[in-house]
Amino acid sequence: MASLSTSLLPQYTPQQLSSASALAPTSFPISFRSAATLTLSVKPPTTITCLSTSQAQAAVATARADSRITERSEIRLGLPSKGRMADDTLDLLKDCQLHVKQVNPRQYVAEIPQLSNLEVWFQRPKDIVRKLLSGDLDLGFVGLDTVSEYGQGNEDLIIVHDDLEYGDCRLSLA
C-alpha cells in the first residue's frame, strides 16, 4: 500500500489541506486508475508560505537568541527516487496532468510547471519520512509500511490517502 504523507502545517487544519479549498478557488477533478476522484485546486500566481511544525518549534526555541523565524516560499514534495514505487508515483502524477520536469536525471530536485511554488525532491522512501519529521519536506509519497517503520509514531505525520493501489509490500518471516 502507498500513502501520501504530509507534515502538519500550522496555518491549515487537516480538513483544509485535504479539500485544498483554502489554497485556491479554482478546482478541477482528477481521476485515478481506481474509481476514486480527487478535486485539486490550483491558483498559479499565488505563493503559499509554508512553515512546518518542527521548524516552528525550533524557531520558538531559538527565537530569544535570533528573534526571527525563517520561512520558505515553496512547498517541498518528496517522491521516491528509484524503483517501481518511483515509476508508479510519476505515472500517477501524469494521470493527474501534473508532469514532473527533471532537467537532469542525475539531479534530485525537479519541478511541476503547473504548480509554480512547488519543489520536488527525489529521495529514498525512508529519507522522505525523516525529512517530513525534520520539516525539510512538507508532503511525500511513501508506503504505509515506511511511515510505520520510520515515522516513530509521530502525530505530526498525517496519512492523507491510505491506499493508492500500487507499491504493495510483502512481509516474509523465515
Coordinates of N, CA and C in Angstrom, one line a residue:
M1 N 0.8 -1.2 0.0 CA 0.0 0.0 0.0 C 0.9 1.2 0.0
A2 N 0.5 2.3 -0.7 CA 1.2 3.5 -0.7 C 0.4 4.6 0.0
S3 N 1.1 5.6 0.5 CA 0.4 6.6 1.2 C 1.0 8.0 0.8
L4 N 0.1 9.0 0.9 CA 0.6 10.3 0.8 C 0.7 10.9 2.2
S5 N 1.9 11.3 2.6 CA 2.0 11.8 4.0 C 2.5 13.2 3.9
T6 N 2.0 14.0 4.9 CA 2.4 15.4 5.0 C 2.7 15.7 6.4
S7 N 3.6 16.6 6.6 CA 3.9 17.1 7.9 C 2.8 18.2 8.2
L8 N 2.4 18.3 9.4 CA 1.3 19.2 9.9 C 1.7 20.6 9.6
L9 N 1.0 21.4 8.8 CA 1.2 22.8 8.6 C 0.4 23.6 9.5
P10 N 1.0 24.4 10.3 CA 0.2 25.1 11.4 C -0.9 26.0 10.9
Q11 N -0.7 26.6 9.7 CA -1.8 27.6 9.3 C -3.0 26.9 8.6
Y12 N -3.0 25.6 8.5 CA -4.2 24.9 7.9 C -4.5 23.7 8.7
T13 N -5.8 23.4 8.8 CA -6.3 22.2 9.5 C -6.2 21.1 8.5
P14 N -6.2 19.8 9.0 CA -6.2 18.7 8.1 C -7.4 18.7 7.1
Q15 N -8.5 19.2 7.5 CA -9.7 19.2 6.6 C -9.4 20.2 5.5
Q16 N -8.8 21.4 5.8 CA -8.5 22.4 4.8 C -7.4 21.8 3.8
L17 N -6.5 21.1 4.3 CA -5.4 20.5 3.5 C -6.0 19.5 2.5
S18 N -6.9 18.6 3.0 CA -7.5 17.6 2.2 C -8.4 18.2 1.1
S19 N -9.1 19.2 1.4 CA -10.0 19.8 0.5 C -9.3 20.8 -0.5
A20 N -8.3 21.4 0.0 CA -7.5 22.4 -0.7 C -8.3 23.6 -1.0
S21 N -9.5 23.8 -0.5 CA -10.3 25.0 -0.8 C -9.7 26.2 -0.2
A22 N -8.9 26.1 0.9 CA -8.2 27.2 1.5 C -7.1 27.7 0.7
L23 N -6.6 26.9 -0.2 CA -5.4 27.2 -1.0 C -5.8 28.0 -2.3
A24 N -6.9 27.7 -2.9 CA -7.3 28.4 -4.2 C -8.7 28.2 -4.5
P25 N -9.3 29.1 -5.2 CA -10.7 29.0 -5.6 C -10.9 28.1 -6.9
T26 N -10.0 27.9 -7.7 CA -10.1 27.2 -9.0 C -10.0 25.7 -8.7
S27 N -11.0 24.9 -9.1 CA -10.9 23.5 -8.9 C -11.1 22.7 -10.2
F28 N -10.5 21.5 -10.3 CA -10.7 20.6 -11.4 C -10.6 19.2 -10.9
P29 N -11.4 18.3 -11.5 CA -11.4 16.9 -11.0 C -10.2 16.1 -11.6
I30 N -9.7 15.2 -10.8 CA -8.6 14.3 -11.3 C -9.0 12.9 -11.0
S31 N -9.0 12.1 -12.0 CA -9.4 10.7 -11.9 C -8.2 9.8 -11.8
F32 N -8.2 8.9 -10.8 CA -7.1 7.9 -10.6 C -7.5 6.7 -11.4
R33 N -6.5 5.7 -11.4 CA -6.8 4.4 -12.0 C -7.9 3.7 -11.4
S34 N -8.1 3.9 -10.1 CA -9.3 3.3 -9.4 C -10.5 4.2 -9.7
A35 N -11.6 3.9 -9.0 CA -12.8 4.6 -9.2 C -12.8 5.9 -8.5
A36 N -11.8 6.2 -7.7 CA -11.8 7.4 -6.8 C -11.5 8.6 -7.7
T37 N -12.0 9.8 -7.2 CA -11.8 11.0 -7.9 C -11.4 12.0 -6.8
L38 N -10.4 12.9 -7.1 CA -9.9 13.9 -6.2 C -10.0 15.2 -6.9
T39 N -10.5 16.2 -6.2 CA -10.5 17.6 -6.7 C -9.3 18.3 -6.2
L40 N -8.5 18.8 -7.2 CA -7.3 19.6 -6.8 C -7.5 21.0 -7.2
S41 N -7.2 21.9 -6.3 CA -7.4 23.3 -6.6 C -6.0 24.0 -6.8
V42 N -5.9 24.8 -7.8 CA -4.7 25.5 -8.1 C -4.9 26.9 -8.4
K43 N -4.1 27.8 -7.9 CA -4.1 29.2 -8.2 C -2.7 29.6 -8.5
P44 N -2.2 29.5 -9.8 CA -0.8 29.6 -10.1 C -0.1 30.9 -9.6
P45 N -0.7 32.1 -9.7 CA 0.0 33.3 -9.3 C 0.3 33.4 -7.8
T46 N -0.5 32.7 -7.0 CA -0.3 32.8 -5.6 C 0.8 32.0 -5.1
T47 N 1.5 32.6 -4.1 CA 2.6 31.9 -3.4 C 2.2 31.5 -2.0
I48 N 2.3 30.3 -1.7 CA 1.9 29.8 -0.3 C 3.2 29.7 0.5
T49 N 3.2 30.4 1.7 CA 4.3 30.3 2.6 C 4.1 29.1 3.5
C50 N 5.1 28.3 3.7 CA 5.0 27.1 4.4 C 5.9 27.1 5.6
L51 N 5.5 26.7 6.7 CA 6.4 26.6 7.9 C 5.9 25.3 8.6
S52 N 6.8 24.3 8.7 CA 6.4 23.0 9.3 C 6.4 23.2 10.8
T53 N 5.8 22.2 11.5 CA 5.7 22.2 12.9 C 7.1 22.1 13.6
S54 N 7.9 21.2 13.0 CA 9.3 21.1 13.6 C 10.1 22.4 13.5
Q55 N 10.0 23.1 12.3 CA 10.7 24.3 12.2 C 10.1 25.4 13.2
A56 N 8.8 25.3 13.3 CA 8.2 26.3 14.2 C 8.7 26.1 15.7
Q57 N 8.7 24.8 16.1 CA 9.2 24.5 17.4 C 10.7 24.9 17.6
A58 N 11.5 24.6 16.6 CA 12.9 25.0 16.6 C 13.0 26.5 16.6
A59 N 12.2 27.2 15.9 CA 12.2 28.6 15.8 C 11.8 29.3 17.2
V60 N 10.8 28.7 17.8 CA 10.4 29.2 19.1 C 11.6 29.0 20.1
A61 N 12.2 27.9 20.0 CA 13.3 27.6 21.0 C 14.5 28.5 20.8
T62 N 14.7 29.0 19.5 CA 15.8 29.9 19.2 C 15.4 31.3 19.1
A63 N 14.1 31.6 19.2 CA 13.6 32.9 19.0 C 14.2 34.0 19.9
R64 N 14.5 33.6 21.1 CA 15.1 34.5 22.1 C 16.4 35.0 21.6
A65 N 17.2 34.1 21.0 CA 18.5 34.5 20.5 C 18.5 35.2 19.1
D66 N 17.5 34.7 18.3 CA 17.5 35.2 16.9 C 16.4 36.2 16.7
S67 N 15.3 36.0 17.3 CA 14.1 36.9 17.2 C 13.5 37.0 15.8
R68 N 13.7 36.0 15.0 CA 13.0 35.9 13.7 C 12.8 34.4 13.2
I69 N 11.8 34.2 12.5 CA 11.5 32.8 12.0 C 11.8 32.8 10.5
T70 N 12.5 31.8 10.1 CA 12.9 31.6 8.7 C 11.7 30.8 8.0
E71 N 11.2 31.4 6.9 CA 10.1 30.8 6.2 C 10.6 30.5 4.8
R72 N 10.0 29.5 4.2 CA 10.2 29.2 2.8 C 9.0 29.6 1.9
S73 N 9.3 30.0 0.7 CA 8.2 30.4 -0.2 C 7.7 29.2 -1.0
E74 N 8.4 28.1 -1.0 CA 8.0 27.0 -1.8 C 7.5 25.8 -0.9
I75 N 6.7 25.0 -1.4 CA 6.3 23.8 -0.8 C 7.1 22.6 -1.3
R76 N 7.7 21.8 -0.5 CA 8.6 20.7 -0.9 C 7.8 19.4 -0.9
L77 N 7.9 18.7 -2.0 CA 7.2 17.4 -2.2 C 8.3 16.3 -2.3
G78 N 8.3 15.3 -1.5 CA 9.2 14.2 -1.6 C 8.6 13.1 -2.4
L79 N 9.4 12.6 -3.5 CA 9.0 11.5 -4.3 C 10.1 10.4 -4.2
P80 N 9.7 9.2 -4.3 CA 10.7 8.1 -4.3 C 11.6 8.3 -5.5
S81 N 12.9 8.1 -5.3 CA 13.9 8.4 -6.4 C 14.1 7.2 -7.3
K82 N 13.9 6.0 -6.9 CA 14.2 4.8 -7.7 C 13.1 3.7 -7.6
G83 N 13.1 2.8 -8.5 CA 12.3 1.6 -8.4 C 10.9 1.8 -8.9
R84 N 10.1 0.7 -8.6 CA 8.7 0.7 -9.1 C 7.9 1.7 -8.4
M85 N 8.1 2.0 -7.1 CA 7.3 3.0 -6.4 C 7.5 4.3 -7.1
A86 N 8.8 4.7 -7.5 CA 9.0 5.9 -8.1 C 8.3 6.0 -9.5
D87 N 8.4 4.9 -10.3 CA 7.7 4.9 -11.6 C 6.2 5.0 -11.5
D88 N 5.6 4.3 -10.5 CA 4.2 4.3 -10.3 C 3.7 5.7 -9.8
T89 N 4.5 6.3 -9.0 CA 4.2 7.7 -8.5 C 4.2 8.7 -9.6
L90 N 5.2 8.6 -10.4 CA 5.3 9.6 -11.6 C 4.2 9.3 -12.5
D91 N 3.8 8.1 -12.7 CA 2.6 7.8 -13.6 C 1.3 8.3 -13.0
L92 N 1.2 8.2 -11.7 CA 0.0 8.7 -11.0 C -0.1 10.3 -11.2
L93 N 1.0 10.9 -11.0 CA 1.1 12.4 -11.2 C 0.8 12.8 -12.7
K94 N 1.3 12.0 -13.6 CA 1.0 12.2 -15.1 C -0.5 12.1 -15.3
D95 N -1.1 11.0 -14.7 CA -2.5 10.8 -14.9 C -3.3 12.0 -14.3
C96 N -2.8 12.7 -13.4 CA -3.4 13.9 -12.8 C -3.0 15.1 -13.5
Q97 N -2.4 15.0 -14.7 CA -1.9 16.1 -15.5 C -0.9 17.0 -14.8
L98 N -0.1 16.4 -14.0 CA 1.0 17.1 -13.3 C 2.3 16.4 -13.6
H99 N 2.9 17.0 -14.7 CA 4.2 16.4 -15.2 C 5.4 16.9 -14.4
V100 N 6.2 16.0 -13.9 CA 7.4 16.3 -13.1 C 8.5 16.6 -14.1
K101 N 9.0 17.8 -14.1 CA 10.1 18.2 -15.0 C 11.4 18.1 -14.3
Q102 N 12.2 17.2 -14.7 CA 13.5 17.0 -14.1 C 14.5 17.3 -15.2
V103 N 15.3 18.4 -15.1 CA 16.2 18.9 -16.1 C 17.3 17.8 -16.4
N104 N 17.9 17.3 -15.3 CA 18.9 16.3 -15.4 C 18.5 15.1 -14.6
P105 N 18.5 13.9 -15.1 CA 18.1 12.7 -14.4 C 19.0 12.4 -13.2
R106 N 20.2 13.0 -13.1 CA 21.1 12.8 -12.0 C 20.8 13.7 -10.9
Q107 N 20.0 14.7 -11.1 CA 19.7 15.7 -10.0 C 18.5 15.2 -9.2
Y108 N 18.5 15.6 -7.9 CA 17.5 15.1 -7.0 C 16.4 16.2 -6.8
V109 N 16.4 17.3 -7.6 CA 15.4 18.3 -7.4 C 14.8 18.5 -8.8
A110 N 13.5 18.7 -8.8 CA 12.7 18.9 -10.0 C 11.6 19.8 -9.7
E111 N 10.7 20.0 -10.7 CA 9.6 20.9 -10.5 C 8.4 20.4 -11.3
I112 N 7.2 20.9 -10.9 CA 6.0 20.6 -11.6 C 5.5 22.0 -12.2
P113 N 5.7 22.2 -13.5 CA 5.5 23.6 -14.0 C 4.1 24.2 -13.7
Q114 N 3.1 23.3 -13.6 CA 1.7 23.8 -13.3 C 1.6 24.4 -11.8
L115 N 2.5 24.0 -11.0 CA 2.5 24.5 -9.6 C 3.8 25.3 -9.3
S116 N 3.7 26.6 -9.5 CA 4.9 27.4 -9.5 C 5.7 27.4 -8.2
N117 N 5.1 27.3 -7.1 CA 5.8 27.3 -5.9 C 6.0 25.9 -5.2
L118 N 6.0 24.9 -6.0 CA 6.3 23.5 -5.5 C 7.6 23.0 -6.0
E119 N 8.4 22.5 -5.1 CA 9.7 22.0 -5.4 C 9.7 20.5 -5.1
V120 N 10.1 19.7 -6.1 CA 10.1 18.2 -5.9 C 11.5 17.7 -5.6
W121 N 11.5 16.9 -4.5 CA 12.8 16.3 -4.1 C 12.7 14.8 -4.3
F122 N 13.6 14.2 -5.0 CA 13.7 12.8 -5.2 C 14.6 12.2 -4.1
Q123 N 14.0 11.3 -3.2 CA 14.7 10.8 -2.1 C 14.4 9.3 -1.9
R124 N 15.1 8.6 -1.1 CA 14.8 7.2 -0.7 C 13.5 7.4 0.2
P125 N 12.6 6.4 0.1 CA 11.4 6.5 0.9 C 11.6 6.7 2.4
K126 N 12.6 6.0 3.0 CA 12.8 6.2 4.5 C 13.3 7.7 4.7
D127 N 14.1 8.2 3.8 CA 14.6 9.6 3.9 C 13.4 10.6 3.8
I128 N 12.4 10.3 2.9 CA 11.3 11.1 2.8 C 10.6 11.3 4.2
V129 N 10.4 10.2 4.9 CA 9.7 10.2 6.2 C 10.6 11.0 7.1
R130 N 11.9 10.8 7.2 CA 12.7 11.5 8.1 C 12.7 13.0 7.8
K131 N 12.7 13.4 6.5 CA 12.7 14.8 6.1 C 11.3 15.4 6.4
L132 N 10.2 14.6 6.4 CA 8.9 15.1 6.8 C 9.0 15.5 8.3
L133 N 9.6 14.6 9.1 CA 9.7 14.8 10.5 C 10.5 16.0 10.9
S134 N 11.6 16.2 10.1 CA 12.5 17.3 10.4 C 12.0 18.6 9.9
G135 N 11.0 18.6 9.0 CA 10.5 19.8 8.4 C 11.1 20.2 7.1
D136 N 12.1 19.4 6.6 CA 12.7 19.7 5.3 C 11.7 19.5 4.1
L137 N 10.8 18.6 4.3 CA 9.7 18.3 3.3 C 8.4 18.6 3.9
D138 N 7.4 19.0 3.0 CA 6.1 19.3 3.5 C 5.1 18.2 3.2
L139 N 5.3 17.5 2.0 CA 4.5 16.4 1.6 C 5.4 15.3 1.0
G140 N 4.9 14.1 1.0 CA 5.6 13.0 0.4 C 4.8 11.8 0.1
F141 N 5.2 11.1 -1.0 CA 4.6 9.8 -1.4 C 5.5 8.7 -0.8
V142 N 5.0 7.9 0.1 CA 5.8 6.8 0.6 C 4.8 5.7 1.0
G143 N 5.3 4.5 1.1 CA 4.4 3.4 1.5 C 4.0 3.5 3.0
L144 N 2.9 2.9 3.3 CA 2.4 2.9 4.7 C 3.3 2.2 5.6
D145 N 4.0 1.1 5.0 CA 5.0 0.4 5.8 C 6.2 1.2 6.2
T146 N 6.6 2.1 5.3 CA 7.7 3.0 5.6 C 7.3 4.1 6.6
V147 N 6.1 4.6 6.5 CA 5.6 5.5 7.5 C 5.6 4.8 8.9
S148 N 5.1 3.6 8.9 CA 5.0 2.9 10.2 C 6.4 2.6 10.8
E149 N 7.3 2.3 9.9 CA 8.7 1.9 10.4 C 9.5 3.1 10.8
Y150 N 9.5 4.2 10.0 CA 10.4 5.3 10.3 C 9.6 6.5 10.9
G151 N 8.3 6.5 10.9 CA 7.6 7.6 11.4 C 7.6 7.8 12.9
Q152 N 8.1 6.8 13.7 CA 8.3 6.9 15.1 C 7.0 7.2 15.9
G153 N 5.8 6.9 15.3 CA 4.6 7.2 15.9 C 4.3 8.7 16.1
N154 N 5.0 9.5 15.3 CA 4.9 11.0 15.4 C 3.5 11.4 15.0
E155 N 2.8 12.2 15.8 CA 1.4 12.7 15.5 C 1.4 13.8 14.4
D156 N 2.6 14.3 14.1 CA 2.7 15.4 13.1 C 2.6 14.8 11.7
L157 N 2.7 13.5 11.5 CA 2.6 12.8 10.2 C 1.1 12.5 10.0
I158 N 0.5 13.0 8.9 CA -0.9 12.8 8.6 C -0.9 11.9 7.3
I159 N -1.6 10.8 7.4 CA -1.8 10.0 6.2 C -3.0 10.5 5.5
V160 N -2.8 11.1 4.3 CA -4.0 11.7 3.6 C -4.7 10.6 2.8
H161 N -4.0 9.6 2.3 CA -4.7 8.6 1.5 C -4.0 7.3 1.8
D162 N -4.7 6.3 2.3 CA -4.1 5.1 2.8 C -3.9 4.0 1.8
D163 N -4.4 4.2 0.6 CA -4.2 3.1 -0.4 C -4.3 3.7 -1.8
L164 N -3.2 3.9 -2.5 CA -3.2 4.3 -3.9 C -3.2 3.2 -4.9
E165 N -3.3 2.0 -4.4 CA -3.4 0.8 -5.2 C -2.1 0.5 -6.0
Y166 N -1.0 0.8 -5.5 CA 0.3 0.4 -6.1 C 1.3 0.5 -4.9
G167 N 2.5 -0.1 -5.2 CA 3.5 -0.1 -4.2 C 3.3 -1.1 -3.1
D168 N 2.6 -2.2 -3.4 CA 2.3 -3.2 -2.3 C 3.7 -3.8 -1.8
C169 N 3.6 -4.1 -0.5 CA 4.8 -4.8 0.1 C 4.4 -6.1 0.7
R170 N 5.4 -7.0 0.9 CA 5.1 -8.3 1.5 C 6.0 -8.5 2.7
L171 N 5.5 -9.0 3.7 CA 6.3 -9.4 4.9 C 6.5 -10.9 4.9
S172 N 7.8 -11.3 4.9 CA 8.1 -12.7 4.9 C 8.9 -13.0 6.2
L173 N 8.5 -14.0 6.9 CA 9.2 -14.5 8.1 C 9.9 -15.8 7.8
A174 N 11.1 -15.9 8.2 CA 11.9 -17.1 8.0 C 12.3 -17.7 9.3

